[in-house]
PDB file of C-alpha atoms in Angstrom:
ATOM      1  CA  MET A   1     -15.197  13.339  -0.402  1.00 43.00           C
ATOM      2  CA  THR A   2     -16.787  10.033  -1.995  1.00 43.00           C
ATOM      3  CA  MET A   3     -14.501   6.689  -2.165  1.00 54.00           C
ATOM      4  CA  ASP A   4     -15.791   3.134  -3.091  1.00 77.00           C
ATOM      5  CA  VAL A   5     -14.189   1.955  -0.738  1.00 85.00           C
ATOM      6  CA  ARG A   6     -16.357  -0.142   2.115  1.00 90.00           C
ATOM      7  CA  SER A   7     -14.092  -2.525   3.666  1.00 95.00           C
ATOM      8  CA  VAL A   8     -10.429  -1.395   4.929  1.00 96.00           C
ATOM      9  CA  LEU A   9      -8.092  -4.178   6.437  1.00 97.00           C
ATOM     10  CA  VAL A  10      -5.262  -2.999   8.236  1.00 98.00           C
ATOM     11  CA  LEU A  11      -2.516  -5.153  10.013  1.00 97.00           C
ATOM     12  CA  VAL A  12      -1.896  -3.959  13.314  1.00 95.00           C
ATOM     13  CA  GLY A  13       0.533  -5.080  16.388  1.00 92.00           C
ATOM     14  CA  ASP A  14       0.619  -4.513  20.117  1.00 92.00           C
ATOM     15  CA  ASP A  15       0.506  -1.106  19.963  1.00 91.00           C
ATOM     16  CA  PRO A  16      -2.735  -0.133  18.154  1.00 92.00           C
ATOM     17  CA  ALA A  17      -2.829   3.518  20.075  1.00 90.00           C
ATOM     18  CA  SER A  18       0.365   4.377  17.823  1.00 91.00           C
ATOM     19  CA  SER A  19      -0.135   2.338  15.075  1.00 94.00           C
ATOM     20  CA  PRO A  20       0.933   4.481  11.813  1.00 96.00           C
ATOM     21  CA  ALA A  21      -0.766   1.932   9.744  1.00 96.00           C
ATOM     22  CA  LEU A  22      -3.871   2.160  11.697  1.00 97.00           C
ATOM     23  CA  SER A  23      -4.025   6.121  11.409  1.00 96.00           C
ATOM     24  CA  VAL A  24      -3.939   5.968   7.517  1.00 96.00           C
ATOM     25  CA  ALA A  25      -6.696   3.171   7.804  1.00 96.00           C
ATOM     26  CA  LEU A  26      -9.128   5.172   9.770  1.00 96.00           C
ATOM     27  CA  ALA A  27      -8.445   7.933   7.781  1.00 93.00           C
ATOM     28  CA  VAL A  28      -9.439   6.504   4.814  1.00 91.00           C
ATOM     29  CA  GLY A  29     -12.433   5.010   6.876  1.00 90.00           C
ATOM     30  CA  ARG A  30     -13.314   8.475   7.657  1.00 89.00           C
ATOM     31  CA  LEU A  31     -12.931   9.663   4.287  1.00 84.00           C
ATOM     32  CA  ALA A  32     -15.061   6.908   2.701  1.00 84.00           C
ATOM     33  CA  GLY A  33     -17.227   5.807   5.659  1.00 85.00           C
ATOM     34  CA  ALA A  34     -15.812   2.223   5.321  1.00 91.00           C
ATOM     35  CA  GLY A  35     -15.593  -0.137   8.135  1.00 94.00           C
ATOM     36  CA  VAL A  36     -11.958  -0.945   9.264  1.00 97.00           C
ATOM     37  CA  THR A  37     -11.063  -4.530  10.370  1.00 97.00           C
ATOM     38  CA  ALA A  38      -7.919  -4.802  12.179  1.00 97.00           C
ATOM     39  CA  LEU A  39      -6.025  -7.947  11.731  1.00 96.00           C
ATOM     40  CA  HIS A  40      -3.486  -8.314  14.822  1.00 93.00           C
ATOM     41  CA  SER A  41      -0.308  -9.894  14.166  1.00 74.00           C
ATOM     42  CA  SER A  42      -0.083 -12.559  16.261  1.00 65.00           C
ATOM     43  CA  VAL A  43       0.272 -14.027  13.251  1.00 59.00           C
ATOM     44  CA  TRP A  44       2.989 -15.613  14.491  1.00 54.00           C
ATOM     45  CA  ARG A  45       6.398 -15.774  12.889  1.00 50.00           C
ATOM     46  CA  GLU A  46       8.013 -19.454  14.216  1.00 52.00           C
ATOM     47  CA  PRO A  47      11.597 -18.838  15.444  1.00 49.00           C
ATOM     48  CA  SER A  48      14.371 -20.196  13.387  1.00 46.00           C
ATOM     49  CA  TRP A  49      15.472 -22.560  16.338  1.00 44.00           C
ATOM     50  CA  VAL A  50      11.983 -23.895  17.102  1.00 44.00           C
ATOM     51  CA  ALA A  51      11.714 -24.821  12.738  1.00 43.00           C
ATOM     52  CA  ASP A  52      15.061 -26.184  13.006  1.00 47.00           C
ATOM     53  CA  ALA A  53      14.081 -28.354  15.926  1.00 45.00           C
ATOM     54  CA  GLY A  54      11.079 -29.783  14.001  1.00 43.00           C
ATOM     55  CA  SER A  55       8.579 -28.550  17.306  1.00 40.00           C
ATOM     56  CA  ALA A  56       4.852 -27.974  16.502  1.00 43.00           C
ATOM     57  CA  ALA A  57       4.859 -26.168  20.142  1.00 44.00           C
ATOM     58  CA  LYS A  58       4.160 -22.482  19.988  1.00 44.00           C
ATOM     59  CA  ALA A  59       5.162 -20.571  23.019  1.00 48.00           C
ATOM     60  CA  PRO A  60       2.472 -18.667  24.591  1.00 48.00           C
ATOM     61  CA  ARG A  61       1.552 -15.280  23.837  1.00 52.00           C
ATOM     62  CA  GLN A  62       3.005 -12.389  25.595  1.00 66.00           C
ATOM     63  CA  GLY A  63       2.023  -8.953  25.953  1.00 73.00           C
ATOM     64  CA  PRO A  64      -1.180  -6.995  26.312  1.00 84.00           C
ATOM     65  CA  THR A  65      -4.708  -9.168  26.217  1.00 90.00           C
ATOM     66  CA  VAL A  66      -6.757  -9.629  23.308  1.00 90.00           C
ATOM     67  CA  GLU A  67      -9.195  -8.146  25.424  1.00 93.00           C
ATOM     68  CA  ALA A  68      -7.183  -4.798  26.056  1.00 94.00           C
ATOM     69  CA  LEU A  69      -6.064  -4.751  22.191  1.00 94.00           C
ATOM     70  CA  ASP A  70      -9.669  -5.033  21.200  1.00 95.00           C
ATOM     71  CA  ALA A  71     -10.630  -1.953  23.799  1.00 95.00           C
ATOM     72  CA  ALA A  72      -7.721   0.265  22.375  1.00 95.00           C
ATOM     73  CA  PHE A  73      -8.728  -0.162  18.604  1.00 96.00           C
ATOM     74  CA  GLN A  74     -12.344   0.650  19.654  1.00 96.00           C
ATOM     75  CA  ALA A  75     -11.396   3.536  21.452  1.00 95.00           C
ATOM     76  CA  ARG A  76      -9.690   4.753  18.338  1.00 94.00           C
ATOM     77  CA  CYS A  77     -12.117   3.617  15.856  1.00 94.00           C
ATOM     78  CA  ALA A  78     -14.887   5.856  18.012  1.00 93.00           C
ATOM     79  CA  ALA A  79     -12.674   8.739  17.999  1.00 92.00           C
ATOM     80  CA  THR A  80     -12.556   8.979  13.973  1.00 90.00           C
ATOM     81  CA  GLY A  81     -16.135   7.733  13.721  1.00 90.00           C
ATOM     82  CA  ALA A  82     -15.244   4.444  12.016  1.00 90.00           C
ATOM     83  CA  THR A  83     -16.908   1.096  12.817  1.00 92.00           C
ATOM     84  CA  GLY A  84     -14.260  -1.533  13.594  1.00 95.00           C
ATOM     85  CA  ARG A  85     -13.900  -4.837  14.307  1.00 96.00           C
ATOM     86  CA  TRP A  86     -10.761  -6.840  15.588  1.00 96.00           C
ATOM     87  CA  VAL A  87      -9.616 -10.165  14.285  1.00 95.00           C
ATOM     88  CA  GLU A  88      -6.879 -12.355  15.744  1.00 93.00           C
ATOM     89  CA  ASP A  89      -5.203 -14.722  13.381  1.00 91.00           C
ATOM     90  CA  ARG A  90      -1.724 -16.975  13.343  1.00 86.00           C
ATOM     91  CA  GLY A  91       0.393 -17.774  10.706  1.00 85.00           C
ATOM     92  CA  ASP A  92       2.373 -16.481   7.934  1.00 89.00           C
ATOM     93  CA  PRO A  93       1.232 -12.771   8.223  1.00 91.00           C
ATOM     94  CA  VAL A  94       1.442 -12.098   4.547  1.00 93.00           C
ATOM     95  CA  GLU A  95      -1.082 -15.511   3.558  1.00 93.00           C
ATOM     96  CA  ARG A  96      -2.748 -14.516   6.439  1.00 94.00           C
ATOM     97  CA  LEU A  97      -3.469 -10.854   5.246  1.00 96.00           C
ATOM     98  CA  ALA A  98      -4.160 -12.185   1.853  1.00 95.00           C
ATOM     99  CA  VAL A  99      -7.235 -14.766   3.344  1.00 95.00           C
ATOM    100  CA  HIS A 100      -8.490 -12.100   4.920  1.00 96.00           C
ATOM    101  CA  SER A 101      -8.197  -9.599   1.943  1.00 96.00           C
ATOM    102  CA  LEU A 102     -10.814 -11.372   0.012  1.00 95.00           C
ATOM    103  CA  TYR A 103     -13.459  -9.433   2.174  1.00 95.00           C
ATOM    104  CA  ALA A 104     -11.722  -6.192   1.847  1.00 95.00           C
ATOM    105  CA  ASP A 105     -11.718  -3.143  -0.539  1.00 94.00           C
ATOM    106  CA  LEU A 106      -8.234  -2.057   0.305  1.00 95.00           C
ATOM    107  CA  VAL A 107      -5.204  -3.410   2.749  1.00 97.00           C
ATOM    108  CA  VAL A 108      -3.063  -1.265   4.468  1.00 97.00           C
ATOM    109  CA  VAL A 109       0.338  -2.389   6.143  1.00 97.00           C
ATOM    110  CA  GLU A 110       3.460  -0.418   7.098  1.00 96.00           C
ATOM    111  CA  ARG A 111       6.762  -1.098   6.107  1.00 94.00           C
ATOM    112  CA  GLY A 112       9.137  -1.911   8.922  1.00 92.00           C
ATOM    113  CA  ASN A 113      11.107  -4.158  10.637  1.00 87.00           C
ATOM    114  CA  PRO A 114       9.084  -6.706  12.649  1.00 86.00           C
ATOM    115  CA  ALA A 115      11.932  -7.959  14.820  1.00 81.00           C
ATOM    116  CA  VAL A 116      11.794  -4.570  16.100  1.00 82.00           C
ATOM    117  CA  ILE A 117       7.885  -3.169  15.249  1.00 84.00           C
ATOM    118  CA  ASP A 118       5.512  -5.710  15.567  1.00 87.00           C
ATOM    119  CA  GLY A 119       2.630  -5.339  12.856  1.00 91.00           C
ATOM    120  CA  THR A 120       4.688  -4.275  10.271  1.00 94.00           C
ATOM    121  CA  LEU A 121       6.194  -6.090   7.117  1.00 94.00           C
ATOM    122  CA  THR A 122       9.313  -6.093   5.554  1.00 92.00           C
ATOM    123  CA  ALA A 123       9.934  -4.626   1.674  1.00 90.00           C
ATOM    124  CA  PRO A 124      10.133  -8.315   0.524  1.00 89.00           C
ATOM    125  CA  GLU A 125       6.940  -8.993   2.321  1.00 91.00           C
ATOM    126  CA  ALA A 126       4.957  -5.937   1.183  1.00 91.00           C
ATOM    127  CA  GLY A 127       6.064  -7.145  -2.471  1.00 87.00           C
ATOM    128  CA  ARG A 128       4.497 -10.380  -2.091  1.00 88.00           C
ATOM    129  CA  LEU A 129       1.656  -9.105  -0.770  1.00 92.00           C
ATOM    130  CA  ALA A 130       1.228  -6.601  -3.432  1.00 88.00           C
ATOM    131  CA  LEU A 131       1.264 -10.107  -5.501  1.00 85.00           C
ATOM    132  CA  MET A 132      -0.766 -11.881  -3.846  1.00 89.00           C
ATOM    133  CA  VAL A 133      -4.078  -9.900  -3.162  1.00 89.00           C
ATOM    134  CA  GLY A 134      -6.701  -9.109  -4.451  1.00 84.00           C
ATOM    135  CA  PRO A 135      -8.035  -5.960  -3.553  1.00 90.00           C
ATOM    136  CA  SER A 136      -5.443  -2.561  -3.938  1.00 91.00           C
ATOM    137  CA  LEU A 137      -2.509  -2.286  -1.374  1.00 94.00           C
ATOM    138  CA  LEU A 138      -1.749   0.722   0.607  1.00 95.00           C
ATOM    139  CA  ILE A 139       2.155   0.739   2.010  1.00 95.00           C
ATOM    140  CA  VAL A 140       2.557   3.198   4.587  1.00 96.00           C
ATOM    141  CA  PRO A 141       6.613   4.467   5.354  1.00 95.00           C
ATOM    142  CA  PRO A 142       7.740   3.307   8.436  1.00 93.00           C
ATOM    143  CA  GLY A 143       6.650   5.878  11.574  1.00 91.00           C
ATOM    144  CA  TYR A 144       4.740   8.056   9.294  1.00 94.00           C
ATOM    145  CA  GLY A 145       3.497  10.180  11.387  1.00 91.00           C
ATOM    146  CA  ARG A 146       1.874  12.804   9.073  1.00 90.00           C
ATOM    147  CA  GLU A 147      -2.162  13.259   9.246  1.00 89.00           C
ATOM    148  CA  PHE A 148      -3.233  11.301   6.185  1.00 90.00           C
ATOM    149  CA  ALA A 149      -4.915  13.667   3.635  1.00 86.00           C
ATOM    150  CA  LEU A 150      -5.582  13.239  -0.114  1.00 84.00           C
ATOM    151  CA  ARG A 151      -4.704  16.613  -1.360  1.00 93.00           C
ATOM    152  CA  ARG A 152      -1.567  16.186  -3.813  1.00 96.00           C
ATOM    153  CA  VAL A 153      -1.233  12.714  -5.598  1.00 96.00           C
ATOM    154  CA  LEU A 154       1.486  11.587  -7.749  1.00 96.00           C
ATOM    155  CA  VAL A 155       0.594   8.618 -10.464  1.00 95.00           C
ATOM    156  CA  GLY A 156       3.569   6.577 -12.236  1.00 91.00           C
ATOM    157  CA  TRP A 157       2.521   5.978 -15.522  1.00 91.00           C
ATOM    158  CA  ASN A 158       4.582   3.419 -17.866  1.00 86.00           C
ATOM    159  CA  ARG A 159       2.280   1.998 -20.513  1.00 87.00           C
ATOM    160  CA  ARG A 160       1.815  -1.491 -18.674  1.00 86.00           C
ATOM    161  CA  ARG A 161      -1.611  -3.044 -17.486  1.00 88.00           C
ATOM    162  CA  GLU A 162      -0.660  -3.330 -13.986  1.00 86.00           C
ATOM    163  CA  ALA A 163      -0.315   0.356 -14.132  1.00 89.00           C
ATOM    164  CA  ALA A 164      -3.527   0.682 -15.534  1.00 92.00           C
ATOM    165  CA  ARG A 165      -4.757  -1.643 -12.888  1.00 90.00           C
ATOM    166  CA  ALA A 166      -3.428   0.927 -10.263  1.00 90.00           C
ATOM    167  CA  ILE A 167      -5.271   3.908 -11.732  1.00 93.00           C
ATOM    168  CA  ARG A 168      -8.594   2.182 -12.210  1.00 93.00           C
ATOM    169  CA  SER A 169      -8.296   0.793  -8.690  1.00 89.00           C
ATOM    170  CA  ALA A 170      -7.483   4.389  -7.279  1.00 91.00           C
ATOM    171  CA  LEU A 171      -9.941   6.353  -9.234  1.00 92.00           C
ATOM    172  CA  PRO A 172     -12.145   7.241  -6.137  1.00 85.00           C
ATOM    173  CA  LEU A 173      -8.567   8.517  -4.370  1.00 83.00           C
ATOM    174  CA  LEU A 174      -8.062  10.635  -7.365  1.00 92.00           C
ATOM    175  CA  ARG A 175     -11.601  12.281  -7.939  1.00 90.00           C
ATOM    176  CA  GLY A 176     -11.181  13.181  -4.154  1.00 88.00           C
ATOM    177  CA  ALA A 177      -7.659  14.931  -4.829  1.00 93.00           C
ATOM    178  CA  GLU A 178      -6.961  18.712  -5.560  1.00 94.00           C
ATOM    179  CA  GLN A 179      -3.954  18.036  -7.763  1.00 96.00           C
ATOM    180  CA  VAL A 180      -3.074  14.830  -9.741  1.00 97.00           C
ATOM    181  CA  VAL A 181       0.169  14.594 -11.557  1.00 96.00           C
ATOM    182  CA  VAL A 182       0.856  11.507 -14.214  1.00 96.00           C
ATOM    183  CA  LEU A 183       5.007  11.288 -14.623  1.00 93.00           C
ATOM    184  CA  SER A 184       5.930   9.024 -17.177  1.00 89.00           C
ATOM    185  CA  VAL A 185      10.045   8.276 -17.163  1.00 85.00           C
ATOM    186  CA  CYS A 186      11.466   7.281 -20.309  1.00 81.00           C
ATOM    187  CA  ALA A 187      15.064   6.661 -21.337  1.00 75.00           C
ATOM    188  CA  PRO A 188      16.067   9.921 -23.476  1.00 74.00           C
ATOM    189  CA  GLY A 189      14.993   9.774 -27.360  1.00 69.00           C
ATOM    190  CA  ARG A 190      12.360   7.092 -26.422  1.00 64.00           C
ATOM    191  CA  ASP A 191       9.697   9.270 -26.831  1.00 64.00           C
ATOM    192  CA  ASP A 192       9.575  13.331 -26.578  1.00 68.00           C
ATOM    193  CA  ARG A 193       5.697  13.814 -25.438  1.00 76.00           C
ATOM    194  CA  PRO A 194       3.462  12.987 -22.392  1.00 82.00           C
ATOM    195  CA  ASP A 195       0.704  10.052 -22.810  1.00 87.00           C
ATOM    196  CA  GLN A 196      -2.559  12.261 -23.512  1.00 90.00           C
ATOM    197  CA  ARG A 197      -4.442   9.105 -23.783  1.00 95.00           C
ATOM    198  CA  ILE A 198      -4.172   8.694 -19.927  1.00 95.00           C
ATOM    199  CA  ALA A 199      -5.207  12.222 -19.058  1.00 95.00           C
ATOM    200  CA  ASP A 200      -8.202  11.789 -21.355  1.00 96.00           C
ATOM    201  CA  TYR A 201      -9.317   8.347 -19.536  1.00 97.00           C
ATOM    202  CA  LEU A 202      -8.748  10.136 -16.453  1.00 97.00           C
ATOM    203  CA  ALA A 203     -10.688  13.084 -17.725  1.00 97.00           C
ATOM    204  CA  ALA A 204     -13.631  10.554 -18.260  1.00 97.00           C
ATOM    205  CA  HIS A 205     -13.730   9.613 -15.026  1.00 96.00           C
ATOM    206  CA  GLN A 206     -13.714  13.441 -13.259  1.00 95.00           C
ATOM    207  CA  VAL A 207     -10.093  13.588 -12.825  1.00 96.00           C
ATOM    208  CA  HIS A 208      -7.965  16.306 -14.113  1.00 96.00           C
ATOM    209  CA  ALA A 209      -4.732  15.459 -14.122  1.00 96.00           C
ATOM    210  CA  ASP A 210      -1.406  17.274 -15.367  1.00 95.00           C
ATOM    211  CA  VAL A 211       0.377  15.008 -17.240  1.00 94.00           C
ATOM    212  CA  ARG A 212       4.245  14.897 -17.484  1.00 92.00           C
ATOM    213  CA  ILE A 213       7.409  13.141 -18.713  1.00 88.00           C
ATOM    214  CA  ASN A 214      10.795  12.589 -17.210  1.00 85.00           C
ATOM    215  CA  PHE A 215      13.991  11.806 -19.318  1.00 80.00           C
ATOM    216  CA  ALA A 216      15.927   9.353 -17.559  1.00 77.00           C
ATOM    217  CA  ALA A 217      18.328   6.249 -18.211  1.00 70.00           C
ATOM    218  CA  GLU A 218      15.744   3.532 -16.410  1.00 68.00           C
ATOM    219  CA  PHE A 219      18.582   3.220 -13.384  1.00 69.00           C
ATOM    220  CA  GLU A 220      17.567   6.822 -12.788  1.00 79.00           C
ATOM    221  CA  ALA A 221      13.761   6.706 -12.871  1.00 79.00           C
ATOM    222  CA  PRO A 222      12.985   5.574  -9.024  1.00 79.00           C
ATOM    223  CA  GLY A 223      15.249   8.501  -7.845  1.00 85.00           C
ATOM    224  CA  ALA A 224      13.551  10.425 -10.693  1.00 86.00           C
ATOM    225  CA  ILE A 225       9.510   9.229  -9.255  1.00 89.00           C
ATOM    226  CA  LEU A 226      10.834  10.395  -5.323  1.00 91.00           C
ATOM    227  CA  ALA A 227      12.194  13.560  -6.614  1.00 92.00           C
ATOM    228  CA  GLN A 228       9.059  14.328  -8.567  1.00 92.00           C
ATOM    229  CA  ALA A 229       7.171  13.494  -5.431  1.00 93.00           C
ATOM    230  CA  HIS A 230       8.762  15.374  -3.163  1.00 94.00           C
ATOM    231  CA  ALA A 231       8.717  18.662  -5.351  1.00 95.00           C
ATOM    232  CA  LEU A 232       4.740  18.334  -5.405  1.00 94.00           C
ATOM    233  CA  ASN A 233       4.755  17.855  -1.764  1.00 95.00           C
ATOM    234  CA  ALA A 234       2.530  14.605  -2.795  1.00 96.00           C
ATOM    235  CA  ASP A 235       0.275  12.725  -0.189  1.00 95.00           C
ATOM    236  CA  ALA A 236       0.358   9.601  -1.706  1.00 95.00           C
ATOM    237  CA  MET A 237       1.450   7.720  -4.756  1.00 94.00           C
ATOM    238  CA  VAL A 238      -0.572   5.378  -6.936  1.00 94.00           C
ATOM    239  CA  MET A 239       1.926   2.876  -9.013  1.00 90.00           C
ATOM    240  CA  GLY A 240       1.604  -0.632 -10.528  1.00 87.00           C
ATOM    241  CA  ALA A 241       3.534  -3.610  -8.934  1.00 78.00           C
ATOM    242  CA  TYR A 242       4.487  -5.823 -11.683  1.00 64.00           C
ATOM    243  CA  GLY A 243       7.291  -8.499 -12.043  1.00 50.00           C
ATOM    244  CA  HIS A 244       9.354  -9.313 -14.564  1.00 45.00           C
ATOM    245  CA  SER A 245       8.339 -13.364 -14.091  1.00 41.00           C
ATOM    246  CA  ARG A 246       5.734 -15.372 -14.707  1.00 40.00           C
ATOM    247  CA  SER A 247       6.641 -17.703 -11.669  1.00 37.00           C
ATOM    248  CA  PHE A 248       5.060 -17.356  -8.383  1.00 31.00           C
ATOM    249  CA  GLU A 249       8.365 -16.180  -6.666  1.00 35.00           C
ATOM    250  CA  THR A 250       8.286 -13.055  -9.045  1.00 37.00           C
ATOM    251  CA  VAL A 251      11.084 -10.693  -9.198  1.00 38.00           C
ATOM    252  CA  LEU A 252       9.942  -7.195  -8.723  1.00 40.00           C
ATOM    253  CA  GLY A 253      10.597  -4.621 -11.279  1.00 54.00           C
ATOM    254  CA  GLY A 254      13.407  -2.284 -10.139  1.00 70.00           C
ATOM    255  CA  VAL A 255      10.841   0.443  -9.614  1.00 74.00           C
ATOM    256  CA  THR A 256       8.693  -1.651  -7.405  1.00 74.00           C
ATOM    257  CA  ARG A 257      10.904  -2.826  -5.222  1.00 78.00           C
ATOM    258  CA  HIS A 258      12.838   0.557  -5.072  1.00 82.00           C
ATOM    259  CA  MET A 259       9.396   2.138  -3.896  1.00 82.00           C
ATOM    260  CA  LEU A 260       8.842  -0.612  -1.717  1.00 81.00           C
ATOM    261  CA  GLU A 261      12.257  -0.054   0.186  1.00 85.00           C
ATOM    262  CA  ASN A 262      12.543   3.509   0.321  1.00 87.00           C
ATOM    263  CA  ALA A 263       9.552   5.488  -0.569  1.00 91.00           C
ATOM    264  CA  ASP A 264       8.476   7.979   2.391  1.00 93.00           C
ATOM    265  CA  LEU A 265       4.820   8.632   1.744  1.00 94.00           C
ATOM    266  CA  PRO A 266       2.402   6.051   1.322  1.00 95.00           C
ATOM    267  CA  VAL A 267       2.319   4.461  -1.675  1.00 94.00           C
ATOM    268  CA  TRP A 268      -1.349   2.961  -3.429  1.00 93.00           C
ATOM    269  CA  THR A 269      -0.511  -0.101  -5.815  1.00 90.00           C
ATOM    270  CA  SER A 270      -2.139  -3.057  -7.520  1.00 84.00           C
ATOM    271  CA  HIS A 271      -0.754  -5.711  -9.514  1.00 72.00           C
TER     272      HIS A 271
END
């Protein structure tokens, strides 16, 4: 499979040997022939008591040495044939990822609870990151243990700019898939046919897609999309990340928010 991804950025913690996000990033690197940059999450969240005290002092870093972590990361890269680069940084993880993403084609993060598993982002942090980064974002569910493959892909389509951008960015991914299903969820009576134009667009880019429509109320849309993904046994999902406000603190749309919080498969998204 050929993918137009040459540089993958992934957030990792103190255990590169078992990081699900790193596993996915290395799989993409192997499929695409891309280099993988690991950003270590010594990107430090300041404890509230330190912030409240107004102290500029930061506690010394505990855990494995940078050299040991880099060596573990390089060992995983060597095992998959990927070219790897280790980067240490400090600051807000979302902001540092956004800065380093300027030099990447894809950003991979694991959704989780950073207080329990370092190297992860909460769902709200992942949503904020989706609105800040230029390249596409691949969000891996907590503890994801499957081998990342690209056989079946579900695409969420709502005729919005963000969904169209996500599809365009994912074209290399979609070209390599064995089955692509494009799903629109509409309220009953709003429409009665799938959007054939998106099928024609994808066909022009050598992607054969089965375009479907599911009738459901707006509040039922997230569940309907996940149910379709499970029925398809999808390996990944592509969808736009969008908001209802133009302010920086954009409130994510209901479907986006639900997927960030509940999706149990990797989600490729773009804003």
